[in-house]
PDB file of C-alpha atoms and ligand atoms in Angstrom:
ATOM      1  CA  MET A   7      -0.077  -0.003   0.033  1.00 55.00           C
ATOM      2  CA  ILE A   8       2.522   2.523   1.026  1.00 60.00           C
ATOM      3  CA  GLY A   9       4.815   1.510  -1.930  1.00 60.00           C
ATOM      4  CA  ARG A  10       2.173   2.963  -4.261  1.00 65.00           C
ATOM      5  CA  LEU A  11       2.272   6.438  -2.772  1.00 71.00           C
ATOM      6  CA  ILE A  12       5.460   7.450  -4.186  1.00 72.00           C
ATOM      7  CA  GLY A  13       5.216   6.652  -7.900  1.00 54.00           C
ATOM      8  CA  SER A  14       2.877   9.501  -8.350  1.00 46.00           C
ATOM      9  CA  VAL A  15       5.100  11.928  -6.476  1.00 46.00           C
ATOM     10  CA  CYS A  16       7.868  11.258  -8.975  1.00 43.00           C
ATOM     11  CA  GLN A  17       5.679  11.563 -12.083  1.00 43.00           C
ATOM     12  CA  ARG A  18       6.257  14.734 -14.131  1.00 41.00           C
ATOM     13  CA  VAL A  19       3.578  16.620 -15.726  1.00 43.00           C
ATOM     14  CA  PRO A  20       3.640  19.870 -17.761  1.00 45.00           C
ATOM     15  CA  SER A  21       4.465  22.932 -15.782  1.00 46.00           C
ATOM     16  CA  SER A  22       1.646  24.764 -17.431  1.00 45.00           C
ATOM     17  CA  SER A  23      -0.739  22.944 -15.173  1.00 48.00           C
ATOM     18  CA  TYR A  24       0.354  25.047 -12.170  1.00 52.00           C
ATOM     19  CA  ARG A  25      -2.590  27.048 -11.349  1.00 52.00           C
ATOM     20  CA  GLY A  26      -3.406  27.207 -15.037  1.00 50.00           C
ATOM     21  CA  SER A  27      -0.858  29.991 -15.634  1.00 55.00           C
ATOM     22  CA  LEU A  28       2.643  30.431 -17.129  1.00 65.00           C
ATOM     23  CA  MET A  29       4.191  30.337 -13.754  1.00 78.00           C
ATOM     24  CA  MET A  30       6.999  27.855 -13.158  1.00 90.00           C
ATOM     25  CA  LYS A  31       5.894  24.721 -11.383  1.00 95.00           C
ATOM     26  CA  PRO A  32       7.257  24.661  -7.790  1.00 97.00           C
ATOM     27  CA  GLN A  33      10.433  22.606  -7.459  1.00 98.00           C
ATOM     28  CA  VAL A  34      10.540  20.927  -4.106  1.00 98.00           C
ATOM     29  CA  VAL A  35      13.278  19.459  -1.848  1.00 98.00           C
ATOM     30  CA  PHE A  36      11.900  17.657   1.117  1.00 98.00           C
ATOM     31  CA  VAL A  37      14.263  18.010   4.074  1.00 99.00           C
ATOM     32  CA  LEU A  38      13.897  15.230   6.637  1.00 99.00           C
ATOM     33  CA  GLY A  39      15.680  13.878   9.748  1.00 98.00           C
ATOM     34  CA  GLY A  40      15.162  13.390  13.538  1.00 98.00           C
ATOM     35  CA  PRO A  41      14.278  16.283  15.860  1.00 98.00           C
ATOM     36  CA  GLY A  42      17.323  18.425  16.234  1.00 98.00           C
ATOM     37  CA  ALA A  43      19.177  16.870  13.272  1.00 98.00           C
ATOM     38  CA  GLY A  44      19.830  20.297  12.045  1.00 98.00           C
ATOM     39  CA  LYS A  45      17.227  20.749   9.344  1.00 98.00           C
ATOM     40  CA  GLY A  46      16.421  24.230  10.048  1.00 98.00           C
ATOM     41  CA  THR A  47      20.040  25.194  10.681  1.00 98.00           C
ATOM     42  CA  GLN A  48      21.057  23.913   7.309  1.00 98.00           C
ATOM     43  CA  CYS A  49      18.017  25.188   5.426  1.00 98.00           C
ATOM     44  CA  SER A  50      19.045  28.730   6.669  1.00 98.00           C
ATOM     45  CA  LYS A  51      22.602  28.291   5.385  1.00 98.00           C
ATOM     46  CA  ILE A  52      21.047  26.870   1.971  1.00 98.00           C
ATOM     47  CA  VAL A  53      18.901  30.042   1.677  1.00 98.00           C
ATOM     48  CA  GLU A  54      21.827  32.191   2.223  1.00 98.00           C
ATOM     49  CA  ASN A  55      23.716  30.473  -0.850  1.00 97.00           C
ATOM     50  CA  TYR A  56      21.064  29.167  -3.185  1.00 97.00           C
ATOM     51  CA  SER A  57      17.641  30.561  -4.567  1.00 96.00           C
ATOM     52  CA  TYR A  58      15.496  28.410  -2.302  1.00 98.00           C
ATOM     53  CA  THR A  59      12.691  29.523  -0.095  1.00 98.00           C
ATOM     54  CA  HIS A  60      12.615  27.763   3.239  1.00 98.00           C
ATOM     55  CA  LEU A  61       9.250  26.438   4.527  1.00 98.00           C
ATOM     56  CA  SER A  62       9.349  24.691   7.862  1.00 98.00           C
ATOM     57  CA  ALA A  63       6.049  22.626   8.355  1.00 98.00           C
ATOM     58  CA  GLY A  64       6.752  22.947  12.175  1.00 98.00           C
ATOM     59  CA  ASP A  65       7.208  26.741  12.037  1.00 98.00           C
ATOM     60  CA  LEU A  66       3.875  27.092  10.081  1.00 98.00           C
ATOM     61  CA  LEU A  67       2.148  24.841  12.473  1.00 98.00           C
ATOM     62  CA  ARG A  68       3.560  26.898  15.500  1.00 98.00           C
ATOM     63  CA  ALA A  69       2.461  30.086  13.696  1.00 98.00           C
ATOM     64  CA  GLU A  70      -0.893  28.714  13.169  1.00 98.00           C
ATOM     65  CA  ARG A  71      -1.036  27.615  16.803  1.00 98.00           C
ATOM     66  CA  ALA A  72      -0.334  31.283  17.840  1.00 98.00           C
ATOM     67  CA  ARG A  73      -2.670  32.884  15.376  1.00 98.00           C
ATOM     68  CA  GLU A  74      -5.590  34.539  17.157  1.00 97.00           C
ATOM     69  CA  GLY A  75      -8.985  32.971  16.130  1.00 96.00           C
ATOM     70  CA  SER A  76      -7.421  29.774  14.724  1.00 97.00           C
ATOM     71  CA  GLU A  77      -9.742  26.890  15.165  1.00 97.00           C
ATOM     72  CA  PHE A  78      -6.757  24.435  15.134  1.00 98.00           C
ATOM     73  CA  GLY A  79      -4.720  26.125  17.841  1.00 98.00           C
ATOM     74  CA  GLN A  80      -5.460  23.919  20.760  1.00 98.00           C
ATOM     75  CA  LEU A  81      -5.299  20.775  18.533  1.00 98.00           C
ATOM     76  CA  ILE A  82      -1.837  21.686  17.151  1.00 98.00           C
ATOM     77  CA  ALA A  83      -0.544  22.625  20.593  1.00 98.00           C
ATOM     78  CA  ASN A  84      -1.668  19.024  21.962  1.00 98.00           C
ATOM     79  CA  TYR A  85      -0.023  17.348  18.954  1.00 98.00           C
ATOM     80  CA  ILE A  86       3.176  19.197  19.165  1.00 98.00           C
ATOM     81  CA  LYS A  87       3.643  18.651  23.039  1.00 98.00           C
ATOM     82  CA  GLU A  88       2.959  14.896  22.517  1.00 98.00           C
ATOM     83  CA  GLY A  89       5.202  14.553  19.494  1.00 98.00           C
ATOM     84  CA  LYS A  90       2.467  13.392  17.331  1.00 98.00           C
ATOM     85  CA  ILE A  91       1.944  14.337  13.746  1.00 98.00           C
ATOM     86  CA  VAL A  92      -0.841  16.854  12.931  1.00 98.00           C
ATOM     87  CA  PRO A  93      -3.597  15.703  10.517  1.00 98.00           C
ATOM     88  CA  VAL A  94      -2.393  16.468   7.009  1.00 98.00           C
ATOM     89  CA  GLU A  95      -5.336  18.523   6.012  1.00 98.00           C
ATOM     90  CA  ILE A  96      -4.129  21.299   8.351  1.00 98.00           C
ATOM     91  CA  THR A  97      -0.403  21.086   7.383  1.00 98.00           C
ATOM     92  CA  ILE A  98      -0.868  20.805   3.621  1.00 98.00           C
ATOM     93  CA  ASN A  99      -3.080  23.924   3.536  1.00 98.00           C
ATOM     94  CA  LEU A 100      -0.506  25.869   5.446  1.00 98.00           C
ATOM     95  CA  LEU A 101       2.308  24.664   2.951  1.00 98.00           C
ATOM     96  CA  LYS A 102       0.206  25.257  -0.091  1.00 97.00           C
ATOM     97  CA  LYS A 103      -0.740  28.908   0.972  1.00 97.00           C
ATOM     98  CA  ALA A 104       2.929  29.635   1.878  1.00 98.00           C
ATOM     99  CA  MET A 105       3.907  28.360  -1.580  1.00 98.00           C
ATOM    100  CA  GLU A 106       1.365  30.357  -3.287  1.00 96.00           C
ATOM    101  CA  ASP A 107       2.038  33.574  -1.382  1.00 97.00           C
ATOM    102  CA  THR A 108       5.668  33.196  -2.120  1.00 97.00           C
ATOM    103  CA  MET A 109       5.069  32.997  -5.999  1.00 97.00           C
ATOM    104  CA  ASP A 110       2.486  35.518  -5.949  1.00 96.00           C
ATOM    105  CA  LYS A 111       4.969  38.058  -4.595  1.00 96.00           C
ATOM    106  CA  ASP A 112       7.775  36.811  -6.860  1.00 95.00           C
ATOM    107  CA  ALA A 113       7.075  34.318  -9.650  1.00 94.00           C
ATOM    108  CA  LYS A 114      10.787  33.566  -9.759  1.00 95.00           C
ATOM    109  CA  LYS A 115      10.739  32.168  -6.357  1.00 96.00           C
ATOM    110  CA  PHE A 116       9.717  28.548  -7.380  1.00 97.00           C
ATOM    111  CA  ARG A 117      12.246  26.553  -5.493  1.00 98.00           C
ATOM    112  CA  PHE A 118      11.273  25.452  -2.129  1.00 98.00           C
ATOM    113  CA  LEU A 119      12.879  23.557   0.827  1.00 98.00           C
ATOM    114  CA  ILE A 120      10.010  21.959   2.718  1.00 98.00           C
ATOM    115  CA  ASP A 121      11.497  21.044   6.053  1.00 98.00           C
ATOM    116  CA  GLY A 122      10.082  18.434   8.295  1.00 98.00           C
ATOM    117  CA  PHE A 123       7.434  17.241   5.835  1.00 98.00           C
ATOM    118  CA  PRO A 124       6.229  14.520   4.836  1.00 98.00           C
ATOM    119  CA  ARG A 125       6.411  12.743   8.235  1.00 98.00           C
ATOM    120  CA  ASN A 126       4.129   9.784   7.718  1.00 98.00           C
ATOM    121  CA  GLU A 127       1.951   7.986   5.142  1.00 98.00           C
ATOM    122  CA  ASP A 128      -0.993  10.428   6.045  1.00 98.00           C
ATOM    123  CA  ASN A 129       1.230  13.486   5.092  1.00 98.00           C
ATOM    124  CA  LEU A 130       2.330  11.742   1.897  1.00 98.00           C
ATOM    125  CA  GLU A 131      -1.133  10.894   0.944  1.00 98.00           C
ATOM    126  CA  GLY A 132      -2.326  14.444   1.492  1.00 98.00           C
ATOM    127  CA  TRP A 133       0.668  15.957  -0.320  1.00 98.00           C
ATOM    128  CA  ASN A 134      -0.326  13.535  -3.393  1.00 97.00           C
ATOM    129  CA  LYS A 135      -3.966  14.601  -3.158  1.00 97.00           C
ATOM    130  CA  VAL A 136      -3.445  18.333  -3.050  1.00 97.00           C
ATOM    131  CA  MET A 137      -0.062  18.828  -4.918  1.00 96.00           C
ATOM    132  CA  GLU A 138       0.178  16.039  -7.277  1.00 91.00           C
ATOM    133  CA  GLY A 139       0.864  17.629 -10.851  1.00 93.00           C
ATOM    134  CA  ALA A 140       1.192  21.084  -9.121  1.00 95.00           C
ATOM    135  CA  ALA A 141       4.717  20.632  -7.966  1.00 97.00           C
ATOM    136  CA  ASP A 142       7.691  18.397  -8.669  1.00 97.00           C
ATOM    137  CA  VAL A 143       9.639  16.803  -5.726  1.00 97.00           C
ATOM    138  CA  LYS A 144      13.170  16.699  -6.940  1.00 97.00           C
ATOM    139  CA  PHE A 145      14.719  14.586  -4.121  1.00 98.00           C
ATOM    140  CA  VAL A 146      14.937  14.215  -0.367  1.00 98.00           C
ATOM    141  CA  LEU A 147      17.750  15.827   1.730  1.00 98.00           C
ATOM    142  CA  PHE A 148      18.145  13.503   4.698  1.00 98.00           C
ATOM    143  CA  PHE A 149      20.061  14.639   7.777  1.00 98.00           C
ATOM    144  CA  ASP A 150      21.071  11.474   9.251  1.00 98.00           C
ATOM    145  CA  CYS A 151      21.948  11.856  12.997  1.00 98.00           C
ATOM    146  CA  GLY A 152      21.939   9.502  16.183  1.00 98.00           C
ATOM    147  CA  ASN A 153      19.087   9.704  18.495  1.00 97.00           C
ATOM    148  CA  GLU A 154      21.226  10.719  21.556  1.00 97.00           C
ATOM    149  CA  VAL A 155      22.895  13.621  19.639  1.00 98.00           C
ATOM    150  CA  CYS A 156      19.496  14.769  18.499  1.00 98.00           C
ATOM    151  CA  ILE A 157      18.072  14.550  22.088  1.00 98.00           C
ATOM    152  CA  ASN A 158      21.127  16.424  23.503  1.00 98.00           C
ATOM    153  CA  ARG A 159      21.014  19.173  20.877  1.00 98.00           C
ATOM    154  CA  CYS A 160      17.279  19.852  21.717  1.00 98.00           C
ATOM    155  CA  LEU A 161      17.621  19.692  25.434  1.00 98.00           C
ATOM    156  CA  GLU A 162      20.403  22.330  25.086  1.00 98.00           C
ATOM    157  CA  ARG A 163      18.284  24.435  22.936  1.00 97.00           C
ATOM    158  CA  GLY A 164      15.473  24.001  25.252  1.00 97.00           C
ATOM    159  CA  LYS A 165      17.226  26.215  27.869  1.00 97.00           C
ATOM    160  CA  SER A 166      16.214  29.100  25.896  1.00 97.00           C
ATOM    161  CA  SER A 167      13.949  28.193  22.892  1.00 94.00           C
ATOM    162  CA  GLY A 168      10.698  28.435  24.681  1.00 95.00           C
ATOM    163  CA  ARG A 169       9.412  25.432  22.696  1.00 96.00           C
ATOM    164  CA  THR A 170       7.018  23.160  24.460  1.00 97.00           C
ATOM    165  CA  ASP A 171       8.385  20.041  23.017  1.00 98.00           C
ATOM    166  CA  ASP A 172      12.266  20.599  23.821  1.00 98.00           C
ATOM    167  CA  ASN A 173      12.116  18.600  27.101  1.00 97.00           C
ATOM    168  CA  ARG A 174      13.077  15.041  27.835  1.00 96.00           C
ATOM    169  CA  GLU A 175       9.413  13.694  28.016  1.00 97.00           C
ATOM    170  CA  SER A 176       8.355  15.249  24.665  1.00 98.00           C
ATOM    171  CA  LEU A 177      11.654  14.477  22.997  1.00 98.00           C
ATOM    172  CA  GLU A 178      11.292  10.687  23.740  1.00 97.00           C
ATOM    173  CA  LYS A 179       7.875  10.762  22.169  1.00 98.00           C
ATOM    174  CA  ARG A 180       9.294  12.768  19.143  1.00 98.00           C
ATOM    175  CA  ILE A 181      12.061  10.252  18.618  1.00 98.00           C
ATOM    176  CA  GLN A 182       9.602   7.477  18.836  1.00 98.00           C
ATOM    177  CA  THR A 183       7.302   9.106  16.089  1.00 98.00           C
ATOM    178  CA  TYR A 184      10.318   9.694  14.030  1.00 98.00           C
ATOM    179  CA  LEU A 185      11.458   6.047  14.005  1.00 98.00           C
ATOM    180  CA  GLN A 186       8.004   4.552  13.636  1.00 98.00           C
ATOM    181  CA  SER A 187       6.474   7.003  11.019  1.00 98.00           C
ATOM    182  CA  THR A 188       9.156   9.132   9.340  1.00 98.00           C
ATOM    183  CA  ARG A 189      11.819   6.646   8.589  1.00 98.00           C
ATOM    184  CA  PRO A 190       9.579   4.389   6.635  1.00 98.00           C
ATOM    185  CA  ILE A 191       8.959   7.444   4.322  1.00 98.00           C
ATOM    186  CA  ILE A 192      12.587   8.104   3.958  1.00 98.00           C
ATOM    187  CA  GLU A 193      13.066   4.316   3.099  1.00 98.00           C
ATOM    188  CA  LEU A 194      10.267   4.577   0.556  1.00 98.00           C
ATOM    189  CA  TYR A 195      12.069   7.365  -1.184  1.00 98.00           C
ATOM    190  CA  GLU A 196      15.350   5.635  -0.884  1.00 98.00           C
ATOM    191  CA  LYS A 197      13.976   2.674  -2.894  1.00 98.00           C
ATOM    192  CA  HIS A 198      13.242   5.288  -5.715  1.00 97.00           C
ATOM    193  CA  GLY A 199      16.706   6.659  -5.602  1.00 98.00           C
ATOM    194  CA  LYS A 200      15.539  10.034  -4.380  1.00 98.00           C
ATOM    195  CA  VAL A 201      17.382  10.309  -1.084  1.00 98.00           C
ATOM    196  CA  ARG A 202      20.537  12.281  -0.461  1.00 98.00           C
ATOM    197  CA  THR A 203      21.871  11.283   2.888  1.00 98.00           C
ATOM    198  CA  ILE A 204      24.199  13.490   4.915  1.00 98.00           C
ATOM    199  CA  ASP A 205      25.892  12.564   8.285  1.00 98.00           C
ATOM    200  CA  ALA A 206      24.500  15.280  10.333  1.00 98.00           C
ATOM    201  CA  SER A 207      26.224  14.351  13.597  1.00 98.00           C
ATOM    202  CA  ARG A 208      29.343  16.518  12.649  1.00 98.00           C
ATOM    203  CA  SER A 209      29.754  20.290  12.950  1.00 98.00           C
ATOM    204  CA  VAL A 210      27.340  22.700  11.157  1.00 98.00           C
ATOM    205  CA  ASP A 211      30.133  23.711   8.579  1.00 98.00           C
ATOM    206  CA  GLU A 212      31.210  20.020   7.953  1.00 98.00           C
ATOM    207  CA  VAL A 213      27.416  19.248   7.271  1.00 98.00           C
ATOM    208  CA  PHE A 214      26.993  22.177   5.232  1.00 98.00           C
ATOM    209  CA  ALA A 215      30.041  21.358   2.949  1.00 98.00           C
ATOM    210  CA  ASP A 216      28.190  18.050   2.117  1.00 98.00           C
ATOM    211  CA  VAL A 217      24.870  19.869   1.393  1.00 98.00           C
ATOM    212  CA  LYS A 218      26.795  22.255  -0.966  1.00 98.00           C
ATOM    213  CA  ALA A 219      28.297  19.315  -2.834  1.00 98.00           C
ATOM    214  CA  ILE A 220      24.857  17.770  -3.353  1.00 98.00           C
ATOM    215  CA  LEU A 221      23.033  20.865  -4.289  1.00 98.00           C
ATOM    216  CA  ASP A 222      25.838  21.954  -6.670  1.00 97.00           C
ATOM    217  CA  LYS A 223      25.555  18.463  -8.455  1.00 95.00           C
ATOM    218  CA  GLU A 224      21.852  18.557  -8.526  1.00 92.00           C
ATOM    219  CA  ASP A 225      21.610  22.094  -9.910  1.00 72.00           C
TER     220      ASP A 225
HETATM  221  N1  UP5 B  23      22.567  22.310  15.748  1.00 52.31           N
HETATM  222  C1  UP5 B  23      22.027  22.270  14.568  1.00 52.31           C
HETATM  223  N2  UP5 B  23      23.023  21.613  13.892  1.00 52.31           N
HETATM  224  C2  UP5 B  23      24.097  21.430  14.735  1.00 52.31           C
HETATM  225  C3  UP5 B  23      25.341  20.675  14.485  1.00 52.31           C
HETATM  226  N3  UP5 B  23      25.823  20.194  13.258  1.00 52.31           N
HETATM  227  N4  UP5 B  23      26.200  20.520  15.511  1.00 52.31           N
HETATM  228  C4  UP5 B  23      25.781  21.017  16.678  1.00 52.31           C
HETATM  229  N5  UP5 B  23      24.581  21.691  16.988  1.00 52.31           N
HETATM  230  C5  UP5 B  23      23.846  21.758  15.952  1.00 52.31           C
HETATM  231  O1  UP5 B  23      18.872  22.405  15.414  1.00 52.31           O
HETATM  232  C6  UP5 B  23      18.442  21.922  16.751  1.00 52.31           C
HETATM  233  C7  UP5 B  23      19.526  22.454  17.597  1.00 52.31           C
HETATM  234  O2  UP5 B  23      20.819  22.006  17.347  1.00 52.31           O
HETATM  235  C8  UP5 B  23      19.632  23.966  17.600  1.00 52.31           C
HETATM  236  O3  UP5 B  23      19.990  24.619  18.814  1.00 52.31           O
HETATM  237  C9  UP5 B  23      20.910  24.183  16.566  1.00 52.31           C
HETATM  238  O4  UP5 B  23      21.925  25.262  16.885  1.00 52.31           O
HETATM  239  C10 UP5 B  23      21.729  22.903  17.099  1.00 52.31           C
HETATM  240  P1  UP5 B  23      17.786  22.652  14.215  1.00 52.31           P
HETATM  241  O5  UP5 B  23      18.350  23.199  13.082  1.00 52.31           O
HETATM  242  O6  UP5 B  23      16.719  23.491  14.790  1.00 52.31           O
HETATM  243  O7  UP5 B  23      17.247  21.143  14.089  1.00 52.31           O
HETATM  244  P2  UP5 B  23      15.900  20.658  13.350  1.00 52.31           P
HETATM  245  O8  UP5 B  23      16.208  19.374  12.753  1.00 52.31           O
HETATM  246  O9  UP5 B  23      15.184  21.673  12.547  1.00 52.31           O
HETATM  247  O10 UP5 B  23      15.101  20.405  14.742  1.00 52.31           O
HETATM  248  P3  UP5 B  23      13.597  20.434  15.141  1.00 52.31           P
HETATM  249  O11 UP5 B  23      13.481  20.450  16.600  1.00 52.31           O
HETATM  250  O12 UP5 B  23      12.926  21.777  14.352  1.00 52.31           O
HETATM  251  O13 UP5 B  23      12.983  19.170  14.484  1.00 52.31           O
HETATM  252  P4  UP5 B  23      11.590  18.381  14.466  1.00 52.31           P
HETATM  253  O14 UP5 B  23      11.537  17.790  13.332  1.00 52.31           O
HETATM  254  O15 UP5 B  23      11.488  17.779  15.759  1.00 52.31           O
HETATM  255  O16 UP5 B  23      10.728  19.814  14.596  1.00 52.31           O
HETATM  256  P5  UP5 B  23       9.619  20.451  13.669  1.00 52.31           P
HETATM  257  O17 UP5 B  23       9.491  21.785  14.149  1.00 52.31           O
HETATM  258  O18 UP5 B  23       9.757  20.079  12.307  1.00 52.31           O
HETATM  259  O19 UP5 B  23       8.282  19.843  14.217  1.00 52.31           O
HETATM  260  C11 UP5 B  23       7.803  19.930  15.613  1.00 52.31           C
HETATM  261  C12 UP5 B  23       6.499  19.259  15.777  1.00 52.31           C
HETATM  262  O20 UP5 B  23       5.539  19.809  14.846  1.00 52.31           O
HETATM  263  C13 UP5 B  23       6.630  17.771  15.343  1.00 52.31           C
HETATM  264  O21 UP5 B  23       7.031  16.941  16.310  1.00 52.31           O
HETATM  265  C14 UP5 B  23       5.025  17.482  15.263  1.00 52.31           C
HETATM  266  O22 UP5 B  23       4.327  17.426  16.289  1.00 52.31           O
HETATM  267  C15 UP5 B  23       4.566  18.830  14.459  1.00 52.31           C
HETATM  268  N6  UP5 B  23       4.689  18.674  13.034  1.00 52.31           N
HETATM  269  C16 UP5 B  23       3.726  17.903  12.335  1.00 52.31           C
HETATM  270  O23 UP5 B  23       2.726  17.504  13.028  1.00 52.31           O
HETATM  271  N7  UP5 B  23       3.540  17.935  11.039  1.00 52.31           N
HETATM  272  C17 UP5 B  23       4.459  18.352  10.088  1.00 52.31           C
HETATM  273  O24 UP5 B  23       4.592  18.280   8.957  1.00 52.31           O
HETATM  274  C18 UP5 B  23       5.748  19.065  10.835  1.00 52.31           C
HETATM  275  C19 UP5 B  23       5.628  19.176  12.153  1.00 52.31           C
HETATM  276 MG1   MG B  24      13.302  22.647  12.596  1.00 52.31          MG
END
């Protein structure tokens, strides 16, 4: 069942189908890895050096949680604290709107780093349903990092981040969710030759050197 999900993601369709206009079809790199693997840190560095727009699904959900009048605020708060994955109907609409807003402002900004998504089968189904034909997924950048390193980085950040999930109890749940739900998605893309794996346990600069080598080759 899950194997069928990815074939359609890789399929190419004419760019003219994107919102029925002459706009470029969004080119997407999914950025995956455990909590604290350095996805956000590396995406910021990519944005400084390449023409990508960084969209963190977690950041979009945290903004929606904080938005006055949001009907999903409480649900998102509960899911994040428990390290559970928010239903895709919420996340995909935030991502789609962020992509559209970016391209409406500047049509040349059609390259996106989508950070922390898709995290499970539900996410991938939701992406296919809403974005199939409307965006090309080029590959997955996978920041591979041991669980202990991930936990320690987040605990350290938790001293000042104010994030409700940077505590040991939430982190253990986040790691479990990552291992049970997200790793199978990465493995699925791997089977299709779409994963670029980076050892993310090293220093920020060492990791970024590998990121650059990959992006320079892909571009
Ligand atoms: N740091 C970074 N790189 C380092 C390095 N090489 N050496 C030493 N230190 C390094 O980095 C984390 C910390 O480590 C920072 O202090 C950094 O300075 C340091 P960061 O770049 O923030 O790592 P990142 O992988 O982005 O970690 P993050 O905590 O953001 O990962 P998560 O995937 O857990 O968090 P996210 O925000 O994506 O999701 C949070 C929650 O939202 C999820 O648990 C889930 O509940 C929900 N969610 C959904 O439901 N659906 C989605 O699609 C997305 C999120
Ligand atoms: Mg992040």
